[in-house]
CSV table of C-alpha atoms and ligand atoms in Angstrom, one decimal:
chain,number,residue,atom,x,y,z
A,74,UNK,CA,47.6,44.9,47.3
A,75,UNK,CA,44.0,43.9,47.0
A,76,UNK,CA,42.9,40.6,48.7
A,77,UNK,CA,40.2,39.1,50.7
A,78,UNK,CA,41.2,36.5,53.3
A,79,UNK,CA,40.1,35.5,56.9
A,80,UNK,CA,42.9,36.8,59.0
A,81,UNK,CA,46.5,37.8,58.2
A,82,UNK,CA,47.6,36.8,61.7
A,83,UNK,CA,47.3,33.2,60.7
A,84,UNK,CA,50.3,33.5,58.4
A,85,UNK,CA,53.1,32.0,60.6
A,86,UNK,CA,51.2,28.7,60.9
A,87,UNK,CA,50.5,28.7,57.2
A,88,UNK,CA,54.2,29.3,56.5
A,89,UNK,CA,55.4,26.3,58.5
A,90,UNK,CA,52.8,24.0,56.8
A,91,UNK,CA,53.7,25.3,53.3
A,92,UNK,CA,57.4,24.5,54.0
A,93,UNK,CA,56.4,21.1,55.3
A,94,UNK,CA,54.5,20.4,52.0
A,95,UNK,CA,57.4,21.9,50.0
A,96,UNK,CA,59.8,19.4,51.5
A,97,UNK,CA,57.7,16.6,49.9
A,98,UNK,CA,57.5,18.3,46.5
A,99,UNK,CA,61.0,17.9,45.1
A,100,UNK,CA,59.9,17.9,41.4
A,101,UNK,CA,58.1,21.2,41.8
A,102,UNK,CA,61.1,22.6,43.8
A,103,UNK,CA,63.3,21.7,40.9
A,104,UNK,CA,61.0,23.6,38.5
A,105,UNK,CA,61.0,26.6,40.9
A,106,UNK,CA,64.8,26.7,40.8
A,107,UNK,CA,64.8,26.5,37.0
A,108,UNK,CA,62.0,29.1,36.7
A,109,UNK,CA,63.9,31.5,39.0
A,110,UNK,CA,66.9,31.4,36.6
A,111,UNK,CA,65.1,31.3,33.3
A,112,UNK,CA,62.0,33.5,34.1
A,113,UNK,CA,59.8,31.8,31.4
A,114,UNK,CA,56.7,33.5,32.6
A,115,UNK,CA,58.2,37.0,32.9
A,116,UNK,CA,55.4,39.6,33.3
A,117,UNK,CA,52.6,37.1,32.5
A,118,UNK,CA,49.5,37.7,34.4
A,119,UNK,CA,48.1,34.5,35.8
A,120,UNK,CA,44.7,34.0,37.6
A,121,UNK,CA,44.3,30.8,39.4
A,122,UNK,CA,41.1,29.2,40.8
A,123,UNK,CA,42.4,26.2,42.9
A,124,UNK,CA,41.9,24.7,46.3
A,125,UNK,CA,43.8,27.0,48.6
A,126,UNK,CA,46.0,24.4,50.2
A,127,UNK,CA,49.7,24.2,51.1
A,128,UNK,CA,50.5,22.5,47.8
A,129,UNK,CA,48.7,25.1,45.8
A,130,UNK,CA,50.8,27.7,47.7
A,131,UNK,CA,53.9,26.0,46.4
A,132,UNK,CA,52.6,26.1,42.9
A,133,UNK,CA,51.8,29.8,43.2
A,134,UNK,CA,55.4,30.4,44.5
A,135,UNK,CA,56.8,28.5,41.5
A,136,UNK,CA,54.8,30.5,38.9
A,137,UNK,CA,55.9,33.7,40.7
A,138,UNK,CA,59.5,32.5,40.6
A,139,UNK,CA,59.1,32.2,36.9
A,140,UNK,CA,58.3,35.8,36.6
A,141,UNK,CA,54.5,35.6,36.6
A,142,UNK,CA,52.2,38.1,38.3
A,143,UNK,CA,49.8,35.7,40.0
A,144,UNK,CA,46.5,35.9,41.9
A,145,UNK,CA,44.5,33.1,43.5
A,146,UNK,CA,40.9,32.4,44.5
A,147,UNK,CA,39.2,29.3,45.8
A,148,UNK,CA,37.8,26.5,43.6
A,149,UNK,CA,35.5,25.3,46.5
A,150,UNK,CA,34.0,27.3,49.3
A,151,UNK,CA,35.0,24.7,52.0
A,152,UNK,CA,38.5,23.7,51.0
A,153,UNK,CA,40.4,27.0,51.8
A,154,UNK,CA,43.0,26.7,54.4
A,155,UNK,CA,42.9,30.2,55.9
A,156,UNK,CA,46.4,30.1,57.3
A,157,UNK,CA,47.8,29.3,53.8
A,158,UNK,CA,45.8,32.2,52.3
A,159,UNK,CA,47.2,34.5,55.0
A,160,UNK,CA,50.8,33.3,54.4
A,161,UNK,CA,50.5,33.8,50.6
A,162,UNK,CA,49.4,37.4,51.2
A,163,UNK,CA,51.7,38.3,54.1
A,164,UNK,CA,54.9,36.5,53.2
A,165,UNK,CA,54.8,35.8,49.5
A,166,UNK,CA,52.9,38.9,48.4
A,167,UNK,CA,50.5,36.9,46.4
A,168,UNK,CA,46.9,38.3,46.4
A,169,UNK,CA,44.4,35.7,47.5
A,170,UNK,CA,40.6,35.9,47.5
A,171,UNK,CA,39.4,33.0,49.6
A,172,UNK,CA,37.8,32.4,53.0
A,173,UNK,CA,36.9,29.0,54.3
A,174,UNK,CA,33.1,28.6,54.6
A,175,UNK,CA,32.4,31.5,52.2
A,176,UNK,CA,28.9,31.5,50.7
A,177,UNK,CA,28.1,31.1,47.0
A,178,UNK,CA,27.9,34.9,46.5
A,179,UNK,CA,31.3,35.5,48.0
A,180,UNK,CA,32.7,32.5,46.1
A,181,UNK,CA,31.7,34.1,42.8
A,182,UNK,CA,32.8,37.6,43.9
A,183,UNK,CA,36.2,36.1,44.5
A,184,UNK,CA,36.3,34.5,41.0
A,185,UNK,CA,35.3,37.9,39.6
A,186,UNK,CA,38.2,39.5,41.6
A,187,UNK,CA,40.8,37.3,39.9
A,188,UNK,CA,39.3,38.0,36.5
A,189,UNK,CA,39.7,41.8,37.3
A,190,UNK,CA,43.4,41.0,37.4
A,191,UNK,CA,43.1,40.8,33.6
A,192,UNK,CA,44.9,37.4,33.2
A,193,UNK,CA,46.7,36.2,30.2
A,194,UNK,CA,46.8,32.6,31.5
A,195,UNK,CA,44.2,31.0,33.7
A,196,UNK,CA,44.5,27.9,36.0
A,197,UNK,CA,41.2,26.2,36.9
A,198,UNK,CA,40.0,23.3,39.0
A,199,UNK,CA,36.5,22.4,38.0
A,200,UNK,CA,36.1,25.1,35.3
A,201,UNK,CA,34.0,27.6,37.3
A,202,UNK,CA,36.5,30.4,36.4
A,203,UNK,CA,36.7,29.5,32.8
A,204,UNK,CA,32.9,29.1,32.5
A,205,UNK,CA,32.4,32.7,33.9
A,206,UNK,CA,34.9,33.8,31.2
A,207,UNK,CA,32.6,32.2,28.7
A,208,UNK,CA,29.3,33.6,30.0
A,209,UNK,CA,29.1,36.7,32.3
A,210,UNK,CA,32.6,38.1,31.5
A,211,UNK,CA,33.2,37.2,27.9
A,212,UNK,CA,35.0,40.4,27.1
A,213,UNK,CA,37.8,39.6,29.6
A,214,UNK,CA,38.6,36.4,27.6
A,215,UNK,CA,40.0,38.3,24.6
A,216,UNK,CA,43.5,38.6,26.1
A,217,UNK,CA,43.8,35.1,27.3
A,218,UNK,CA,46.3,33.0,25.5
A,219,UNK,CA,45.4,29.8,27.3
A,220,UNK,CA,44.3,28.0,30.4
A,221,UNK,CA,45.0,24.8,32.3
A,222,UNK,CA,42.4,22.5,33.9
A,223,UNK,CA,43.2,20.4,37.0
A,224,UNK,CA,40.3,17.9,37.3
A,225,UNK,CA,38.2,15.3,35.5
A,226,UNK,CA,34.9,17.3,35.9
A,227,UNK,CA,36.5,20.5,34.6
A,228,UNK,CA,38.0,18.7,31.6
A,229,UNK,CA,34.5,17.3,30.8
A,230,UNK,CA,33.0,20.9,31.0
A,231,UNK,CA,35.7,22.4,28.8
A,232,UNK,CA,35.5,19.6,26.2
A,233,UNK,CA,31.8,20.3,26.0
A,234,UNK,CA,32.6,24.0,25.3
A,235,UNK,CA,35.1,22.9,22.7
A,236,UNK,CA,32.7,20.3,21.0
A,237,UNK,CA,30.1,23.1,20.7
A,238,UNK,CA,32.8,25.3,19.0
A,239,UNK,CA,32.5,28.0,21.6
A,240,UNK,CA,35.8,27.7,23.5
A,241,UNK,CA,37.5,31.0,23.2
A,242,UNK,CA,41.1,30.1,24.1
A,243,UNK,CA,43.3,26.9,24.2
A,244,UNK,CA,43.2,24.6,27.2
A,245,UNK,CA,45.7,22.1,28.5
A,246,UNK,CA,44.0,19.2,30.2
A,247,UNK,CA,46.4,18.7,33.1
A,248,UNK,CA,44.1,16.1,34.6
A,249,UNK,CA,44.6,13.8,31.7
A,250,UNK,CA,48.4,13.7,32.0
A,251,UNK,CA,49.5,10.2,33.1
A,252,UNK,CA,51.6,11.7,35.9
A,253,UNK,CA,48.4,13.4,37.1
A,254,UNK,CA,45.3,11.2,37.1
A,255,UNK,CA,47.1,7.8,37.5
A,256,UNK,CA,48.6,9.1,40.8
A,257,UNK,CA,46.7,12.1,42.1
A,258,UNK,CA,43.2,10.8,41.4
A,259,UNK,CA,44.0,7.2,42.5
A,260,UNK,CA,46.4,7.4,45.3
A,261,UNK,CA,45.7,11.0,46.4
A,262,UNK,CA,41.9,10.8,46.4
A,263,UNK,CA,42.1,7.2,47.7
A,264,UNK,CA,44.0,8.1,50.8
A,265,UNK,CA,42.6,11.5,51.5
A,266,UNK,CA,38.9,10.6,51.1
A,267,UNK,CA,39.4,8.0,53.8
A,268,UNK,CA,41.3,10.5,55.8
A,269,UNK,CA,38.4,13.0,55.5
A,270,UNK,CA,35.8,10.4,56.5
A,271,UNK,CA,37.9,9.3,59.5
A,272,UNK,CA,38.5,12.9,60.7
A,273,UNK,CA,34.8,13.7,60.3
A,274,UNK,CA,33.5,10.7,62.1
A,275,UNK,CA,36.3,8.7,63.8
A,276,UNK,CA,34.6,5.5,62.8
A,277,UNK,CA,36.3,2.1,62.4
A,278,UNK,CA,36.5,1.0,58.8
A,279,UNK,CA,37.2,-2.7,59.6
A,280,UNK,CA,34.1,-4.8,59.1
A,281,UNK,CA,32.0,-2.0,57.6
A,282,UNK,CA,30.3,-2.2,54.3
A,283,UNK,CA,31.7,0.7,52.2
A,284,UNK,CA,29.8,1.5,49.0
A,285,UNK,CA,31.9,3.3,46.4
A,286,UNK,CA,30.0,5.0,43.6
A,287,UNK,CA,32.1,5.1,40.5
A,288,UNK,CA,35.1,2.8,39.8
A,289,UNK,CA,37.1,5.4,37.8
A,290,UNK,CA,40.6,6.5,38.9
A,291,UNK,CA,39.4,8.0,42.2
A,292,UNK,CA,37.0,5.2,42.9
A,293,UNK,CA,39.7,2.6,42.4
A,294,UNK,CA,41.9,4.4,44.9
A,295,UNK,CA,39.2,4.6,47.6
A,296,UNK,CA,38.0,1.0,47.1
A,297,UNK,CA,41.5,-0.4,47.4
A,298,UNK,CA,42.4,1.5,50.5
A,299,UNK,CA,39.1,0.8,52.2
A,300,UNK,CA,39.6,-2.9,51.5
A,301,UNK,CA,43.1,-2.6,53.0
A,302,UNK,CA,41.6,-1.3,56.2
A,303,UNK,CA,39.3,-4.4,56.5
A,304,UNK,CA,36.1,-2.9,55.0
A,305,UNK,CA,33.8,-5.0,52.9
A,306,UNK,CA,33.7,-2.9,49.7
A,307,UNK,CA,30.8,-2.8,47.2
A,308,UNK,CA,31.2,-1.0,43.9
A,309,UNK,CA,28.3,0.6,42.0
A,310,UNK,CA,28.9,1.5,38.3
A,311,UNK,CA,27.2,2.4,35.1
A,312,UNK,CA,30.0,1.4,32.7
A,313,UNK,CA,30.2,-2.3,32.1
A,314,UNK,CA,33.9,-2.3,31.6
A,315,UNK,CA,34.6,-0.6,34.9
A,316,UNK,CA,32.1,-2.9,36.6
A,317,UNK,CA,33.9,-5.9,35.1
A,318,UNK,CA,37.2,-4.6,36.3
A,319,UNK,CA,35.9,-4.1,39.8
A,320,UNK,CA,34.6,-7.7,39.9
A,321,UNK,CA,37.9,-9.0,38.8
A,322,UNK,CA,39.7,-6.8,41.3
A,323,UNK,CA,37.7,-8.8,43.9
A,324,UNK,CA,34.9,-6.4,44.8
A,325,UNK,CA,31.2,-7.1,44.9
A,326,UNK,CA,29.3,-5.1,42.3
A,327,UNK,CA,25.6,-4.5,42.4
A,328,UNK,CA,22.9,-1.9,41.6
A,329,UNK,CA,22.9,1.0,44.0
A,330,UNK,CA,19.4,0.3,45.2
A,331,UNK,CA,20.6,-3.1,46.5
A,332,UNK,CA,23.8,-1.6,47.9
A,333,UNK,CA,21.8,1.1,49.6
A,334,UNK,CA,20.2,-1.5,51.9
A,335,UNK,CA,23.5,-2.9,53.1
A,336,UNK,CA,25.9,0.0,53.1
A,337,UNK,CA,27.4,1.6,56.3
A,338,UNK,CA,29.4,4.2,54.5
A,339,UNK,CA,28.8,5.6,51.1
A,340,UNK,CA,31.2,7.6,49.0
A,341,UNK,CA,30.5,9.0,45.6
A,342,UNK,CA,33.3,9.8,43.0
A,343,UNK,CA,31.5,9.8,39.7
A,344,UNK,CA,31.5,13.4,38.5
A,345,UNK,CA,27.8,12.8,37.9
A,346,UNK,CA,24.6,14.3,39.4
A,347,UNK,CA,22.2,12.8,42.0
A,348,UNK,CA,23.8,9.4,42.2
A,349,UNK,CA,22.5,8.9,45.8
A,350,UNK,CA,18.9,10.0,45.8
A,351,UNK,CA,15.4,9.6,47.4
A,352,UNK,CA,14.9,6.0,46.5
A,353,UNK,CA,18.2,5.1,48.0
A,354,UNK,CA,17.8,7.2,51.2
A,355,UNK,CA,14.4,5.5,51.8
A,356,UNK,CA,16.0,2.0,52.0
A,357,UNK,CA,19.2,2.9,53.9
A,358,UNK,CA,20.1,1.5,57.4
A,359,UNK,CA,19.8,3.7,60.4
A,360,UNK,CA,23.1,5.5,60.9
A,361,UNK,CA,24.3,5.3,57.3
A,362,UNK,CA,27.1,7.7,56.5
A,363,UNK,CA,27.1,9.7,53.2
A,364,UNK,CA,30.2,11.3,51.7
A,365,UNK,CA,31.3,12.7,48.4
A,366,UNK,CA,34.7,13.2,46.8
A,367,UNK,CA,33.6,14.0,43.3
A,368,UNK,CA,34.2,17.6,42.3
A,369,UNK,CA,30.8,19.2,42.9
A,370,UNK,CA,28.3,18.8,45.7
A,371,UNK,CA,25.6,17.4,43.4
A,372,UNK,CA,26.4,13.7,43.6
A,373,UNK,CA,24.2,13.4,46.7
A,374,UNK,CA,20.7,14.8,46.2
A,375,UNK,CA,20.8,16.9,49.3
A,376,UNK,CA,17.6,18.9,48.6
A,377,UNK,CA,15.7,15.5,48.4
A,378,UNK,CA,17.3,14.5,51.7
A,379,UNK,CA,16.3,17.8,53.3
A,380,UNK,CA,12.7,17.4,52.0
A,381,UNK,CA,12.2,13.9,53.3
A,382,UNK,CA,13.7,14.6,56.7
A,383,UNK,CA,11.6,15.7,59.7
A,384,UNK,CA,14.7,16.8,61.8
A,385,UNK,CA,18.2,17.9,61.1
A,386,UNK,CA,21.0,18.6,63.5
A,387,UNK,CA,24.8,19.0,63.5
A,388,UNK,CA,26.3,16.2,65.6
A,389,UNK,CA,30.0,16.9,64.9
A,390,UNK,CA,32.0,19.6,63.0
A,391,UNK,CA,31.5,17.9,59.6
A,392,UNK,CA,28.5,15.7,60.3
A,393,UNK,CA,24.8,16.6,59.8
A,394,UNK,CA,22.3,14.1,61.0
A,395,UNK,CA,19.0,13.9,59.1
A,396,UNK,CA,16.1,12.0,60.7
A,397,UNK,CA,13.7,10.6,58.1
A,398,UNK,CA,9.9,10.0,58.6
A,399,UNK,CA,10.6,6.3,59.2
A,400,UNK,CA,12.9,7.3,62.2
A,401,UNK,CA,16.2,6.3,60.4
A,402,UNK,CA,19.1,8.7,60.7
A,403,UNK,CA,21.3,9.5,57.8
A,404,UNK,CA,24.6,11.3,58.4
A,405,UNK,CA,25.8,13.6,55.7
A,406,UNK,CA,29.5,14.6,55.8
A,407,UNK,CA,30.9,18.0,54.8
A,408,UNK,CA,27.7,19.2,53.2
A,409,UNK,CA,28.2,16.8,50.4
A,410,UNK,CA,31.3,18.7,49.3
A,411,UNK,CA,34.7,17.1,48.6
A,412,UNK,CA,35.1,15.3,51.9
A,413,UNK,CA,38.9,15.0,51.5
A,414,UNK,CA,39.4,18.7,51.2
A,415,UNK,CA,36.6,19.9,53.5
A,416,UNK,CA,37.2,17.5,56.5
A,417,UNK,CA,40.9,16.7,55.9
A,418,UNK,CA,43.7,18.5,54.1
A,419,UNK,CA,43.3,17.1,50.5
A,420,UNK,CA,45.9,15.0,48.8
A,421,UNK,CA,49.3,14.6,50.4
A,422,UNK,CA,51.9,16.9,49.0
A,423,UNK,CA,54.1,14.2,47.4
A,424,UNK,CA,51.3,13.3,45.0
A,425,UNK,CA,50.4,16.9,44.3
A,426,UNK,CA,54.1,17.4,43.4
A,427,UNK,CA,53.5,15.7,40.1
A,428,UNK,CA,50.1,17.3,39.4
A,429,UNK,CA,51.4,20.8,40.0
A,430,UNK,CA,54.7,20.1,38.1
A,431,UNK,CA,52.4,19.5,35.2
A,432,UNK,CA,50.6,22.8,35.9
A,433,UNK,CA,53.9,24.7,36.0
A,434,UNK,CA,55.3,23.2,32.8
A,435,UNK,CA,51.9,23.6,31.0
A,436,UNK,CA,51.9,27.3,31.8
A,437,UNK,CA,55.4,27.5,30.2
A,438,UNK,CA,54.2,25.4,27.2
A,439,UNK,CA,51.2,27.7,26.6
A,440,UNK,CA,53.4,30.8,26.8
A,441,UNK,CA,55.9,29.4,24.4
A,442,UNK,CA,53.3,28.1,21.9
A,443,UNK,CA,50.7,30.8,22.1
A,444,UNK,CA,51.0,31.7,18.5
A,445,UNK,CA,50.2,28.2,17.2
A,446,UNK,CA,47.7,26.8,19.7
A,447,UNK,CA,44.1,26.7,18.6
A,448,UNK,CA,40.9,27.1,20.7
A,449,UNK,CA,40.7,23.4,21.7
A,450,UNK,CA,41.5,21.1,24.6
A,451,UNK,CA,45.1,19.8,24.4
A,452,UNK,CA,46.7,16.9,26.2
A,453,UNK,CA,49.8,17.6,28.2
A,454,UNK,CA,52.7,17.0,25.8
A,455,UNK,CA,54.3,13.5,26.4
A,456,UNK,CA,57.7,15.0,27.0
A,457,UNK,CA,56.3,16.9,30.0
A,458,UNK,CA,54.8,13.7,31.4
A,459,UNK,CA,58.0,11.7,30.8
A,460,UNK,CA,60.2,14.5,32.4
A,461,UNK,CA,58.0,14.5,35.5
A,462,UNK,CA,58.0,10.7,35.9
A,463,UNK,CA,61.8,10.7,35.6
A,464,UNK,CA,62.3,13.5,38.0
A,465,UNK,CA,59.9,11.9,40.5
A,466,UNK,CA,61.7,8.5,40.4
A,467,UNK,CA,65.1,10.3,40.8
A,468,UNK,CA,63.8,12.2,43.8
A,469,UNK,CA,62.8,8.8,45.3
A,470,UNK,CA,66.3,7.4,44.7
A,471,UNK,CA,64.9,4.8,42.3
A,472,UNK,CA,66.8,3.8,39.2
A,473,UNK,CA,65.4,1.8,36.3
A,474,UNK,CA,66.8,-0.1,33.4
A,475,UNK,CA,67.4,1.2,29.8
A,476,UNK,CA,66.6,-0.6,26.6
A,477,UNK,CA,69.6,-2.1,24.9
A,478,UNK,CA,70.2,-1.2,21.2
A,479,UNK,CA,69.1,-4.7,20.2
A,480,UNK,CA,65.8,-4.3,22.2
A,481,UNK,CA,65.1,-0.8,20.8
A,482,UNK,CA,65.4,-2.3,17.3
A,483,UNK,CA,63.3,-5.3,18.2
A,484,UNK,CA,60.5,-3.3,19.6
A,485,UNK,CA,60.2,-1.2,16.4
A,486,UNK,CA,60.4,-4.2,14.0
A,487,UNK,CA,57.9,-6.7,12.6
A,488,UNK,CA,60.4,-9.2,11.0
A,489,UNK,CA,61.2,-11.3,14.0
A,490,UNK,CA,58.5,-13.7,15.1
A,491,UNK,CA,58.4,-17.3,16.5
B,71,NAI,P1,36.6,8.8,36.0
B,71,NAI,O1,35.9,9.3,34.8
B,71,NAI,O2,37.8,8.1,36.0
B,71,NAI,O3,35.5,7.9,36.9
B,71,NAI,C1,34.2,8.2,37.1
B,71,NAI,C2,33.4,6.9,37.1
B,71,NAI,O4,32.1,7.1,37.6
B,71,NAI,C3,33.3,6.2,35.8
B,71,NAI,O5,33.8,4.9,35.8
B,71,NAI,C4,31.8,6.3,35.5
B,71,NAI,O6,31.4,5.2,34.7
B,71,NAI,C5,31.2,6.3,36.9
B,71,NAI,N1,29.9,6.8,37.0
B,71,NAI,C6,29.3,7.9,36.3
B,71,NAI,N2,28.1,8.1,36.7
B,71,NAI,C7,27.8,7.1,37.5
B,71,NAI,C8,26.6,6.7,38.3
B,71,NAI,N3,25.5,7.4,38.1
B,71,NAI,N4,26.6,5.7,39.1
B,71,NAI,C9,27.8,4.9,39.2
B,71,NAI,N5,28.9,5.2,38.6
B,71,NAI,C10,28.9,6.3,37.7
B,71,NAI,O7,36.8,10.1,36.9
B,71,NAI,P2,37.7,10.3,38.2
B,71,NAI,O8,39.0,10.9,37.7
B,71,NAI,O9,37.7,9.1,39.1
B,71,NAI,O10,37.0,11.6,38.9
B,71,NAI,C11,35.7,11.4,39.5
B,71,NAI,C12,35.3,12.7,40.2
B,71,NAI,O11,36.3,13.1,41.2
B,71,NAI,C13,35.3,13.9,39.2
B,71,NAI,O12,34.3,14.8,39.6
B,71,NAI,C14,36.7,14.6,39.5
B,71,NAI,O13,36.7,15.9,39.1
B,71,NAI,C15,36.8,14.4,41.0
B,71,NAI,N6,38.1,14.4,41.6
B,71,NAI,C16,38.2,14.7,42.9
B,71,NAI,C17,39.3,14.8,43.6
B,71,NAI,C18,39.4,15.1,45.0
B,71,NAI,O14,40.4,15.6,45.5
B,71,NAI,N7,38.4,14.8,45.8
B,71,NAI,C19,40.6,14.6,42.9
B,71,NAI,C20,40.5,14.2,41.5
B,71,NAI,C21,39.3,14.1,40.9
C-alpha cells in the first residue's frame, strides 16, 4: 500500500480519538451500517481531499464500508492530525497522503498522489483537487462520474467553472445542504474558531473587542459565541442585508478602518482576499490579535504585514509577533490559516455527523444517477437533507409533531382567508 504520513506509531492514539468522534456521529454510523449491508459503492474508486481529522476518518470508514476503494489527502497543510492519518493506514488500511506542516510542494504532491489512484468519484474541500483535475491533470478527469464539495469557497470556485462551461463532471454542493451550512458553518465554525483562538493564546474573551469580518453563516456563529463569552463584538460587512441583520442581532457594525482602531481580536470568515490589509495594520492597537477561519490563508494580507514589519518572532506555538515600524506589535495566529483546524481540532464531531452524512449519501446519489447527471453544480437532494435532519433528531431523542390531514390541506390551499 502506497501512502505518505508522519509516523505509523501514532496509530493507537488516533484509533481512540476516531472512536471518540464516532460515538458522537450516530447518523453517519447508521449510514455505515446500511452501507455495509447494501454495498452501494462496490468497487468505486474514491479520492478525497479533506481535512485529515477524526471525523473525516469516520467518513472514510463509511465509504469503505459501502464497498468503495478510498484514498485520502489533506485539504490544508496545517490541519492534518498525524495520529489519525497513522490509524487510517495502520488499522483501516486506507492510504493517506498527509503530514501536518507539509510545505506547498508536498501538499500538491499529495493531491497528485490521490489523482494517481484514478478515481471515479472525488470528494473535495476548497476545490484544490478538482481544480488540478481541470488544469494540470485534465486527462485524469475523463473517468470521473462526479464529485462532492464540502465548503463555501469550494462551491464558489466550482460554480465559476460551471458558469464558464468548462466543468468536466457533475458536482454535488454538499456545503449548500441545509443540514450542512446551517449547522456546521454556524455552530461548528462558531465554537471551534473560538476554541482555536483560545488554545493559541489563552486570552480572556470577556471585555475584549472582537471584530468579525463577514456575517455569513460562519461569521454569525463566531459573533454569537464571542458575545456569549462577554466580548464586545463588532461586525464588518460589504453586503447591506447581512450588515442590517447584524445590527438587528444587536452587534455594532462599522467600516473595517474604524474597527481596526478599536479591535483586540480580529477574525475573518469572508471567503474573500486581503480583507485585513496594510491600511488596517497601520492603525491597529499594540498587541492586536489576527486570526482567520475562512478557507484560504489569503484573507489577511500576510505579505504586506511581513513587508511593513521590522521584526518577527514566534512567541507561542501558533502565535507570530510582528513588530511594526511604529513599535506596535501585531500577533498573527496559525499563519493566517483556518485557526479552528490549525490550532484546535476543527468542528466537534456531532456537527460533522450531518455534514459527512451528506457526503456519504451524495456519493451514493452520484453513483446511482451517473447516467443522467450533467456537468453542472447540483444541490443535495431535499430527500437527503430531510432524512439527515430526521435521523439527527431521533439520535438526540427529540420527537416533533406531525401535520394533521386538515393542516396539510390548509397549507396547500388558497380558498380559506379571513
Ligand atoms: P457566507 O457566504 O455565508 O459568508 C461570507 C460573508 O462574508 C458574506 O456575508 C459576505 O458579504 C462577507 N464578505 C465578503 N467579502 C467581505 C469583505 N471584504 N469584508 C467584509 N465582509 C465580506 O460564507 P460562509 O459559509 O460563512 O463561509 C465563509 C468562509 O469560511 C468560506 O471561505 C468557507 O469556505 C469557510 N468555512 C470555514 C470553515 C472552517 O472550518 N473554518 C467551515 C465552513 C466554512
